[in-house]
Amino acid sequence: MTRARILITSGPTRQYLDPVRYLTNASSGRMGAALAQAALDLGHEVVIVSGPVSVTYPAAARVVDVVTTDEMLRVAGEWFLQCDGAIGAAAPCDYMPKQVSDQKLSKNGSPLQLELIETPDVIATLGQSKRDDQWVVGFALETDDRRFRAIVKLEKKHCDLIVSNGPEAIDSADNHVELLDQQGDVIETISGDKPHVASRLIHHINQRLIANRKTPHQ
Amino acid sequence: MTRARILITSGPTRQYLDPVRYLTNASSGRMGAALAQAALDLGHEVVIVSGPVSVTYPAAARVVDVVTTDEMLRVAGEWFLQCDGAIGAAAPCDYMPKQVSDQKLSKNGSPLQLELIETPDVIATLGQSKRDDQWVVGFALETDDRRFRAIVKLEKKHCDLIVSNGPEAIDSADNHVELLDQQGDVIETISGDKPHVASRLIHHINQRLIANRKTPHQ
């Protein structure tokens, strides 16, 4: 079989307002950990770029820790050059305060007006930069119009496949996802615990994006 | 000795913007866990009201889980009625979005204007409501003018003692604190790992607030 080196982004990132407070989400890193295990089980090599999580990643994976979305973008970008493909299982914090205070903001009884700007999109950036022999699989987490928005993201992020799921997946043991191809067609609807979902996703990634490649990285 | 029932608030709380994103801080719950252990070691009973953490609390403590600051206030307020004193080791998220979206906010390339309002102050509320036979110990985490701001908080929150520390304490194994009495005088400056700091703090709480009380809860 073809052995690939797979980059997996995982977990949340944080964007600080001041030295204490930050914006984030409840991504646990469990989907990233399950994908890593499933990929290792098929004999692939795995590099995980992870935000702060308490999940334990497989010992056989190389784990690189990051905190902010900028860091995740930079570190994932560097590792992607040496990988065959990337799976964006992280939930990077996608807004950051326009101004960050280096002192803890003191409460004064008045509302705090916060201007948030978008952070760079990690998977879209990898998707745009990918070579012909590389592939990118994204995740789309939406509360409404899921399939439509997933297809929009697939195109915008230059993904080869996209996994559509909902907010109930966050910090949960289970997941319910649709895997969509570049035409926006549903390849498989998968429900179950994250190891099961991960195993099915890696199966399809392996079949469609790895096994038929002629010039793998290794 | 006098056996007391002590309420400890611990960990961070979360304030959601939408079903996915929230504002929080990196409080780990380790100081709360260390205080609980030190209080149990002296024979006291401990109730911990904790935000989402991955730390393990002592098995002998009763742990009540909460997510938001409002919940922490409500649950801690209920338990405080049955306790002799409270230690505010939590770092409740002190701002919340004025408007919370029930759908995930979609990125559209424009900045997001967020109006944040102050959440209720958990320890100040307990301090205001305390009976003559109850006591409250607060924590003040400040980056600047630490001692001055700690004394202001001590008074504002109706605390019997206040612990002043800095942001380097957050999510760290160690801590460096000053314990101040109601006159704003430094009782002790304590440095070291959190179990050591906790043990010294509980020693002073025990001596000043518990041992000399005539009408303990139990």
Tab-separated table of C-alpha atoms in Angstrom:
chain	number	residue	atom	x	y	z
A	1	MET	CA	0.000	0.000	0.000
A	2	THR	CA	0.928	3.639	-0.296
A	3	ARG	CA	2.197	5.150	2.917
A	4	ALA	CA	1.445	8.854	3.241
A	5	ARG	CA	2.411	11.564	5.666
A	6	ILE	CA	-0.785	13.258	6.848
A	7	LEU	CA	-1.079	16.592	8.594
A	8	ILE	CA	-4.040	16.869	10.980
A	9	THR	CA	-5.004	20.163	12.578
A	10	SER	CA	-6.887	19.582	15.810
A	11	GLY	CA	-8.480	21.286	18.791
A	12	PRO	CA	-9.444	24.913	19.330
A	13	THR	CA	-7.239	27.984	19.178
A	14	ARG	CA	-7.418	31.023	21.449
A	15	GLN	CA	-7.478	34.729	20.648
A	16	TYR	CA	-6.684	36.898	23.648
A	17	LEU	CA	-8.383	40.246	24.449
A	18	ASP	CA	-5.880	40.967	27.235
A	19	PRO	CA	-3.472	38.829	29.318
A	20	VAL	CA	-6.399	36.971	30.920
A	21	ARG	CA	-9.501	36.829	28.714
A	22	TYR	CA	-9.778	35.075	25.371
A	23	LEU	CA	-12.221	33.997	22.732
A	24	THR	CA	-12.345	30.300	21.839
A	25	ASN	CA	-14.672	27.317	21.342
A	26	ALA	CA	-15.161	23.950	22.992
A	27	SER	CA	-13.340	21.788	20.435
A	28	SER	CA	-11.853	18.916	22.430
A	29	GLY	CA	-9.365	17.502	19.914
A	30	ARG	CA	-11.137	14.105	20.101
A	31	MET	CA	-11.972	14.020	16.378
A	32	GLY	CA	-8.342	14.895	15.565
A	33	ALA	CA	-7.097	12.178	17.923
A	34	ALA	CA	-9.473	9.600	16.394
A	35	LEU	CA	-8.447	10.557	12.834
A	36	ALA	CA	-4.782	10.277	13.811
A	37	GLN	CA	-5.330	6.799	15.243
A	38	ALA	CA	-7.285	5.648	12.184
A	39	ALA	CA	-4.560	6.946	9.846
A	40	LEU	CA	-1.805	5.309	11.912
A	41	ASP	CA	-3.788	2.041	11.858
A	42	LEU	CA	-3.561	2.091	8.050
A	43	GLY	CA	0.209	2.559	8.270
A	44	HIS	CA	0.334	6.285	7.527
A	45	GLU	CA	2.552	8.788	9.255
A	46	VAL	CA	0.768	11.543	11.207
A	47	VAL	CA	1.704	15.072	12.257
A	48	ILE	CA	-0.844	16.813	14.517
A	49	VAL	CA	-0.815	20.593	14.894
A	50	SER	CA	-3.003	21.138	17.938
A	51	GLY	CA	-4.373	23.994	19.976
A	52	PRO	CA	-4.702	23.647	23.779
A	53	VAL	CA	-6.566	20.413	24.577
A	54	SER	CA	-6.638	17.848	27.356
A	55	VAL	CA	-7.185	14.860	25.030
A	56	THR	CA	-4.315	12.366	24.695
A	57	TYR	CA	-3.040	11.948	21.136
A	58	PRO	CA	-1.659	8.601	19.897
A	59	ALA	CA	1.977	8.219	20.991
A	60	ALA	CA	2.979	7.315	17.421
A	61	ALA	CA	1.869	10.716	16.102
A	62	ARG	CA	4.116	13.751	16.166
A	63	VAL	CA	2.279	16.545	18.020
A	64	VAL	CA	3.128	20.233	17.627
A	65	ASP	CA	1.389	22.547	20.122
A	66	VAL	CA	0.107	25.988	19.203
A	67	VAL	CA	-2.165	28.534	20.906
A	68	THR	CA	-3.450	31.118	18.417
A	69	THR	CA	-4.861	30.808	14.906
A	70	ASP	CA	-1.858	32.668	13.469
A	71	GLU	CA	0.471	30.138	15.052
A	72	MET	CA	-1.621	27.233	13.790
A	73	LEU	CA	-1.490	28.714	10.284
A	74	ARG	CA	2.276	29.242	10.380
A	75	VAL	CA	3.156	25.855	11.900
A	76	ALA	CA	0.663	23.907	9.761
A	77	GLY	CA	1.916	25.752	6.672
A	78	GLU	CA	5.501	24.721	7.408
A	79	TRP	CA	4.600	21.076	8.051
A	80	PHE	CA	2.278	20.888	5.051
A	81	LEU	CA	5.271	21.365	2.733
A	82	GLN	CA	6.539	17.975	3.933
A	83	CYS	CA	3.170	16.203	3.916
A	84	ASP	CA	1.037	14.503	1.282
A	85	GLY	CA	-2.213	15.887	2.550
A	86	ALA	CA	-3.954	17.722	5.353
A	87	ILE	CA	-7.149	17.176	7.327
A	88	GLY	CA	-8.568	20.251	9.019
A	89	ALA	CA	-10.177	18.802	12.141
A	90	ALA	CA	-9.282	21.848	14.253
A	91	ALA	CA	-11.793	24.540	15.098
A	92	PRO	CA	-9.483	27.569	14.926
A	93	CYS	CA	-10.923	30.651	16.579
A	94	ASP	CA	-12.025	32.624	13.524
A	95	TYR	CA	-12.352	36.076	15.076
A	96	MET	CA	-9.756	38.061	16.996
A	97	PRO	CA	-9.986	41.425	18.781
A	98	LYS	CA	-8.725	44.212	16.552
A	99	GLN	CA	-6.937	45.631	19.560
A	100	VAL	CA	-5.327	43.495	22.240
A	101	SER	CA	-4.620	45.096	25.612
A	102	ASP	CA	-1.342	44.228	27.334
A	103	GLN	CA	-2.951	45.016	30.691
A	104	LYS	CA	-5.968	43.227	32.113
A	105	LEU	CA	-8.985	45.352	31.156
A	106	SER	CA	-10.544	46.666	34.362
A	107	LYS	CA	-14.278	46.545	34.825
A	108	ASN	CA	-15.806	49.991	35.238
A	109	GLY	CA	-19.507	49.215	35.076
A	110	SER	CA	-19.830	50.236	31.415
A	111	PRO	CA	-20.283	47.950	28.433
A	112	LEU	CA	-17.107	47.048	26.568
A	113	GLN	CA	-17.194	47.632	22.824
A	114	LEU	CA	-15.123	44.995	21.139
A	115	GLU	CA	-14.259	45.053	17.445
A	116	LEU	CA	-13.514	41.558	16.204
A	117	ILE	CA	-11.808	40.917	12.881
A	118	GLU	CA	-11.527	37.611	11.039
A	119	THR	CA	-8.438	35.492	11.586
A	120	PRO	CA	-6.750	33.891	8.584
A	121	ASP	CA	-8.413	30.653	7.442
A	122	VAL	CA	-5.955	27.825	8.093
A	123	ILE	CA	-7.421	25.175	5.799
A	124	ALA	CA	-8.260	27.653	3.007
A	125	THR	CA	-4.642	28.808	3.082
A	126	LEU	CA	-3.348	25.222	2.872
A	127	GLY	CA	-5.890	24.493	0.126
A	128	GLN	CA	-4.772	27.481	-1.928
A	129	SER	CA	-1.101	26.582	-1.565
A	130	LYS	CA	-1.372	22.864	-2.236
A	131	ARG	CA	0.730	21.279	-4.958
A	132	ASP	CA	-0.856	19.001	-7.574
A	133	ASP	CA	0.265	15.969	-5.593
A	134	GLN	CA	-1.261	17.212	-2.339
A	135	TRP	CA	-4.815	17.040	-1.023
A	136	VAL	CA	-6.826	18.822	1.636
A	137	VAL	CA	-9.907	17.641	3.540
A	138	GLY	CA	-11.900	20.260	5.429
A	139	PHE	CA	-14.567	20.216	8.112
A	140	ALA	CA	-17.586	22.508	8.012
A	141	LEU	CA	-19.388	23.039	11.275
A	142	GLU	CA	-22.685	24.803	10.723
A	143	THR	CA	-25.916	25.207	12.644
A	144	ASP	CA	-28.082	25.986	9.583
A	145	ASP	CA	-28.188	25.183	5.850
A	146	ARG	CA	-25.468	22.694	6.577
A	147	ARG	CA	-25.021	21.010	3.233
A	148	PHE	CA	-25.200	24.229	1.224
A	149	ARG	CA	-22.683	25.992	3.442
A	150	ALA	CA	-20.402	22.959	3.430
A	151	ILE	CA	-20.307	23.032	-0.375
A	152	VAL	CA	-19.543	26.755	-0.356
A	153	LYS	CA	-16.688	26.098	2.069
A	154	LEU	CA	-15.416	23.167	0.013
A	155	GLU	CA	-14.957	25.466	-2.955
A	156	LYS	CA	-13.692	28.478	-1.032
A	157	LYS	CA	-11.135	26.384	0.821
A	158	HIS	CA	-9.992	24.410	-2.249
A	159	CYS	CA	-10.756	21.134	-0.531
A	160	ASP	CA	-10.781	17.708	-2.180
A	161	LEU	CA	-13.399	16.460	0.277
A	162	ILE	CA	-15.379	18.156	3.020
A	163	VAL	CA	-16.950	16.774	6.185
A	164	SER	CA	-20.149	18.511	7.240
A	165	ASN	CA	-21.218	18.361	10.865
A	166	GLY	CA	-23.110	20.309	13.513
A	167	PRO	CA	-22.304	21.992	16.819
A	168	GLU	CA	-23.473	18.929	18.765
A	169	ALA	CA	-20.178	17.348	17.644
A	170	ILE	CA	-18.176	19.779	19.750
A	171	ASP	CA	-16.713	18.277	22.901
A	172	SER	CA	-18.874	15.195	22.380
A	173	ALA	CA	-17.944	11.517	22.226
A	174	ASP	CA	-20.157	11.007	19.170
A	175	ASN	CA	-20.493	12.611	15.788
A	176	HIS	CA	-22.899	12.606	12.872
A	177	VAL	CA	-21.357	13.747	9.598
A	178	GLU	CA	-21.796	13.828	5.856
A	179	LEU	CA	-18.738	13.381	3.668
A	180	LEU	CA	-19.048	15.365	0.430
A	181	ASP	CA	-16.939	15.144	-2.708
A	182	GLN	CA	-15.843	18.045	-4.919
A	183	GLN	CA	-19.111	17.850	-6.855
A	184	GLY	CA	-20.985	18.338	-3.584
A	185	ASP	CA	-22.332	14.789	-3.707
A	186	VAL	CA	-22.718	12.859	-0.463
A	187	ILE	CA	-20.211	9.995	-0.394
A	188	GLU	CA	-21.366	8.646	2.945
A	189	THR	CA	-23.424	9.680	5.955
A	190	ILE	CA	-21.682	8.448	9.090
A	191	SER	CA	-22.956	8.310	12.672
A	192	GLY	CA	-21.388	6.883	15.786
A	193	ASP	CA	-18.555	7.444	18.181
A	194	LYS	CA	-15.643	9.485	16.913
A	195	PRO	CA	-13.295	6.479	16.405
A	196	HIS	CA	-15.923	4.914	14.119
A	197	VAL	CA	-16.565	8.123	12.193
A	198	ALA	CA	-12.806	8.714	11.902
A	199	SER	CA	-12.200	5.207	10.635
A	200	ARG	CA	-14.802	5.619	7.845
A	201	LEU	CA	-13.442	9.045	6.893
A	202	ILE	CA	-9.863	7.773	6.725
A	203	HIS	CA	-11.097	4.818	4.659
A	204	HIS	CA	-12.502	7.191	2.018
A	205	ILE	CA	-9.505	9.538	2.157
A	206	ASN	CA	-7.227	6.562	1.716
A	207	GLN	CA	-9.196	5.194	-1.222
A	208	ARG	CA	-9.814	8.458	-3.062
A	209	LEU	CA	-6.827	10.631	-2.238
A	210	ILE	CA	-3.934	8.393	-1.242
A	211	ALA	CA	-4.093	4.950	-2.845
A	212	ASN	CA	-4.430	6.279	-6.375
A	213	ARG	CA	-1.665	8.886	-6.144
A	214	LYS	CA	1.432	8.176	-8.169
A	215	THR	CA	3.850	10.442	-6.346
A	216	PRO	CA	3.368	10.093	-2.614
A	217	HIS	CA	5.705	11.963	-0.344
A	218	GLN	CA	7.497	8.850	0.821
B	1	MET	CA	-10.819	21.544	66.441
B	2	THR	CA	-13.681	23.293	64.694
B	3	ARG	CA	-14.877	21.504	61.629
B	4	ALA	CA	-16.288	23.841	58.971
B	5	ARG	CA	-18.084	23.402	55.695
B	6	ILE	CA	-16.225	25.425	53.086
B	7	LEU	CA	-17.497	26.429	49.653
B	8	ILE	CA	-14.779	26.810	47.021
B	9	THR	CA	-15.528	28.275	43.596
B	10	SER	CA	-13.006	27.043	41.044
B	11	GLY	CA	-12.042	27.119	37.389
B	12	PRO	CA	-13.206	29.415	34.590
B	13	THR	CA	-16.723	30.021	33.345
B	14	ARG	CA	-17.803	30.489	29.725
B	15	GLN	CA	-19.992	33.126	28.105
B	16	TYR	CA	-21.204	32.118	24.668
B	17	LEU	CA	-21.537	34.488	21.668
B	18	ASP	CA	-23.345	31.829	19.628
B	19	PRO	CA	-23.625	28.010	19.825
B	20	VAL	CA	-19.904	27.620	19.072
B	21	ARG	CA	-17.810	30.600	20.194
B	22	TYR	CA	-17.336	31.769	23.767
B	23	LEU	CA	-15.337	34.116	25.924
B	24	THR	CA	-13.346	32.598	28.809
B	25	ASN	CA	-9.932	32.490	30.487
B	26	ALA	CA	-7.293	29.847	31.113
B	27	SER	CA	-8.092	29.138	34.761
B	28	SER	CA	-7.248	25.449	35.286
B	29	GLY	CA	-8.976	24.775	38.603
B	30	ARG	CA	-5.639	23.694	40.104
B	31	MET	CA	-5.689	26.363	42.835
B	32	GLY	CA	-9.254	25.327	43.723
B	33	ALA	CA	-8.234	21.662	43.818
B	34	ALA	CA	-5.210	22.439	46.006
B	35	LEU	CA	-7.322	24.547	48.414
B	36	ALA	CA	-9.893	21.750	48.623
B	37	GLN	CA	-7.200	19.208	49.473
B	38	ALA	CA	-5.626	21.487	52.096
B	39	ALA	CA	-9.027	22.116	53.711
B	40	LEU	CA	-9.872	18.402	53.696
B	41	ASP	CA	-6.468	17.678	55.265
B	42	LEU	CA	-7.484	19.869	58.221
B	43	GLY	CA	-10.709	17.912	58.605
B	44	HIS	CA	-13.070	20.414	56.981
B	45	GLU	CA	-15.894	19.563	54.614
B	46	VAL	CA	-15.596	20.950	51.074
B	47	VAL	CA	-18.104	21.813	48.350
B	48	ILE	CA	-16.564	22.883	45.010
B	49	VAL	CA	-18.625	24.788	42.464
B	50	SER	CA	-16.538	24.491	39.323
B	51	GLY	CA	-16.600	25.678	35.729
B	52	PRO	CA	-15.338	23.355	32.945
B	53	VAL	CA	-11.864	22.085	33.867
B	54	SER	CA	-9.769	18.987	33.242
B	55	VAL	CA	-8.160	18.970	36.701
B	56	THR	CA	-9.146	16.148	39.088
B	57	TYR	CA	-10.689	17.339	42.343
B	58	PRO	CA	-10.181	15.408	45.611
B	59	ALA	CA	-12.638	12.516	45.794
B	60	ALA	CA	-13.689	13.578	49.293
B	61	ALA	CA	-14.979	16.934	48.035
B	62	ARG	CA	-18.471	17.375	46.659
B	63	VAL	CA	-18.178	18.865	43.150
B	64	VAL	CA	-21.008	20.732	41.419
B	65	ASP	CA	-20.380	21.537	37.743
B	66	VAL	CA	-21.481	24.777	36.098
B	67	VAL	CA	-20.731	26.468	32.764
B	68	THR	CA	-21.661	30.159	32.866
B	69	THR	CA	-21.100	32.875	35.455
B	70	ASP	CA	-24.847	33.131	36.104
B	71	GLU	CA	-24.972	29.431	36.892
B	72	MET	CA	-21.938	29.688	39.163
B	73	LEU	CA	-23.603	32.572	41.002
B	74	ARG	CA	-26.878	30.713	41.415
B	75	VAL	CA	-25.376	27.385	42.486
B	76	ALA	CA	-22.741	28.944	44.761
B	77	GLY	CA	-25.428	31.163	46.323
B	78	GLU	CA	-27.566	28.126	47.127
B	79	TRP	CA	-24.676	26.164	48.646
B	80	PHE	CA	-23.339	29.167	50.544
B	81	LEU	CA	-26.485	29.162	52.716
B	82	GLN	CA	-25.345	25.803	54.081
B	83	CYS	CA	-21.654	26.666	54.436
B	84	ASP	CA	-19.551	28.475	57.024
B	85	GLY	CA	-17.440	30.315	54.506
B	86	ALA	CA	-16.512	30.630	50.866
B	87	ILE	CA	-13.229	30.914	48.988
B	88	GLY	CA	-13.467	32.456	45.522
B	89	ALA	CA	-10.722	30.642	43.642
B	90	ALA	CA	-12.684	30.609	40.379
B	91	ALA	CA	-12.014	33.041	37.576
B	92	PRO	CA	-15.591	33.583	36.383
B	93	CYS	CA	-15.829	35.161	32.945
B	94	ASP	CA	-16.679	38.745	33.886
B	95	TYR	CA	-18.027	39.962	30.555
B	96	MET	CA	-20.794	38.499	28.434
B	97	PRO	CA	-22.126	39.466	24.991
B	98	LYS	CA	-25.170	41.708	25.301
B	99	GLN	CA	-26.752	39.702	22.520
B	100	VAL	CA	-26.266	35.981	22.066
B	101	SER	CA	-27.009	34.456	18.669
B	102	ASP	CA	-28.765	31.097	18.561
B	103	GLN	CA	-27.206	30.421	15.154
B	104	LYS	CA	-23.483	30.243	14.485
B	105	LEU	CA	-22.466	33.720	13.303
B	106	SER	CA	-21.278	33.415	9.710
B	107	LYS	CA	-18.111	35.168	8.635
B	108	ASN	CA	-18.741	37.743	5.934
B	109	GLY	CA	-15.368	39.475	5.720
B	110	SER	CA	-16.473	42.425	7.850
B	111	PRO	CA	-15.472	43.176	11.431
B	112	LEU	CA	-17.911	42.010	14.079
B	113	GLN	CA	-18.965	44.624	16.613
B	114	LEU	CA	-19.517	42.976	19.929
B	115	GLU	CA	-21.015	44.730	22.925
B	116	LEU	CA	-19.925	43.073	26.139
B	117	ILE	CA	-21.639	43.750	29.446
B	118	GLU	CA	-20.409	42.811	32.902
B	119	THR	CA	-21.566	39.552	34.425
B	120	PRO	CA	-22.662	39.503	38.084
B	121	ASP	CA	-19.758	39.254	40.538
B	122	VAL	CA	-20.008	35.872	42.267
B	123	ILE	CA	-17.830	36.565	45.301
B	124	ALA	CA	-19.118	40.116	45.786
B	125	THR	CA	-22.665	38.716	45.824
B	126	LEU	CA	-21.738	36.079	48.412
B	127	GLY	CA	-19.861	38.743	50.414
B	128	GLN	CA	-22.873	41.048	50.447
B	129	SER	CA	-25.217	38.276	51.504
B	130	LYS	CA	-23.068	36.699	54.194
B	131	ARG	CA	-24.434	36.262	57.695
B	132	ASP	CA	-22.433	37.421	60.724
B	133	ASP	CA	-21.211	33.879	61.270
B	134	GLN	CA	-19.999	33.483	57.681
B	135	TRP	CA	-16.781	34.570	56.009
B	136	VAL	CA	-15.618	35.103	52.428
B	137	VAL	CA	-12.091	35.008	51.019
B	138	GLY	CA	-11.558	36.475	47.551
B	139	PHE	CA	-8.841	36.313	44.941
B	140	ALA	CA	-7.748	39.384	42.996
B	141	LEU	CA	-5.902	38.730	39.775
B	142	GLU	CA	-4.361	41.910	38.435
B	143	THR	CA	-1.575	42.802	36.022
B	144	ASP	CA	-0.934	46.297	37.442
B	145	ASP	CA	-1.181	48.145	40.794
B	146	ARG	CA	-1.836	44.763	42.297
B	147	ARG	CA	-1.959	45.551	45.974
B	148	PHE	CA	-4.024	48.707	45.567
B	149	ARG	CA	-6.563	46.984	43.346
B	150	ALA	CA	-6.702	43.975	45.665
B	151	ILE	CA	-7.615	46.254	48.577
B	152	VAL	CA	-10.316	47.951	46.501
B	153	LYS	CA	-11.714	44.511	45.630
B	154	LEU	CA	-11.534	43.365	49.253
B	155	GLU	CA	-13.802	46.206	50.274
B	156	LYS	CA	-16.094	46.065	47.252
B	157	LYS	CA	-16.584	42.331	47.628
B	158	HIS	CA	-17.050	42.409	51.419
B	159	CYS	CA	-14.232	39.905	51.896
B	160	ASP	CA	-12.644	38.977	55.203
B	161	LEU	CA	-9.324	38.233	53.497
B	162	ILE	CA	-8.124	38.653	49.931
B	163	VAL	CA	-5.418	36.848	47.980
B	164	SER	CA	-3.607	39.001	45.428
B	165	ASN	CA	-1.877	37.312	42.507
B	166	GLY	CA	-0.875	37.894	38.895
B	167	PRO	CA	-1.777	36.420	35.502
B	168	GLU	CA	1.294	34.155	35.577
B	169	ALA	CA	-0.707	32.075	38.106
B	170	ILE	CA	-3.241	31.098	35.457
B	171	ASP	CA	-2.895	27.520	34.223
B	172	SER	CA	0.453	27.295	36.010
B	173	ALA	CA	1.730	24.752	38.547
B	174	ASP	CA	3.142	27.539	40.736
B	175	ASN	CA	1.794	30.682	42.303
B	176	HIS	CA	3.093	33.779	44.034
B	177	VAL	CA	0.539	35.537	46.202
B	178	GLU	CA	0.061	38.071	48.944
B	179	LEU	CA	-2.608	37.415	51.566
B	180	LEU	CA	-4.135	40.683	52.810
B	181	ASP	CA	-6.369	41.248	55.821
B	182	GLN	CA	-9.333	43.629	56.036
B	183	GLN	CA	-7.021	46.511	56.934
B	184	GLY	CA	-5.108	45.874	53.715
B	185	ASP	CA	-2.055	44.682	55.635
B	186	VAL	CA	0.007	41.829	54.207
B	187	ILE	CA	-0.380	38.752	56.400
B	188	GLU	CA	2.018	36.611	54.386
B	189	THR	CA	3.712	36.552	51.005
B	190	ILE	CA	3.673	32.989	49.709
B	191	SER	CA	5.517	31.471	46.733
B	192	GLY	CA	5.734	27.894	45.531
B	193	ASP	CA	3.645	25.199	43.966
B	194	LYS	CA	-0.112	25.497	44.352
B	195	PRO	CA	-0.394	22.782	47.056
B	196	HIS	CA	2.113	24.720	49.186
B	197	VAL	CA	0.408	28.080	48.602
B	198	ALA	CA	-2.991	26.489	49.284
B	199	SER	CA	-1.771	24.918	52.510
B	200	ARG	CA	-0.515	28.276	53.831
B	201	LEU	CA	-3.730	30.047	52.810
B	202	ILE	CA	-5.917	27.433	54.495
B	203	HIS	CA	-3.694	27.670	57.586
B	204	HIS	CA	-4.460	31.395	57.889
B	205	ILE	CA	-8.153	30.977	57.029
B	206	ASN	CA	-8.391	28.273	59.656
B	207	GLN	CA	-6.669	30.368	62.297
B	208	ARG	CA	-8.393	33.686	61.612
B	209	LEU	CA	-11.835	32.755	60.334
B	210	ILE	CA	-12.683	29.263	61.532
B	211	ALA	CA	-10.949	28.357	64.809
B	212	ASN	CA	-12.160	31.453	66.652
B	213	ARG	CA	-15.788	31.275	65.513
B	214	LYS	CA	-18.262	30.366	68.179
B	215	THR	CA	-21.101	29.227	65.947
B	216	PRO	CA	-19.721	27.031	63.191
B	217	HIS	CA	-22.179	25.473	60.812
B	218	GLN	CA	-21.672	21.976	62.131
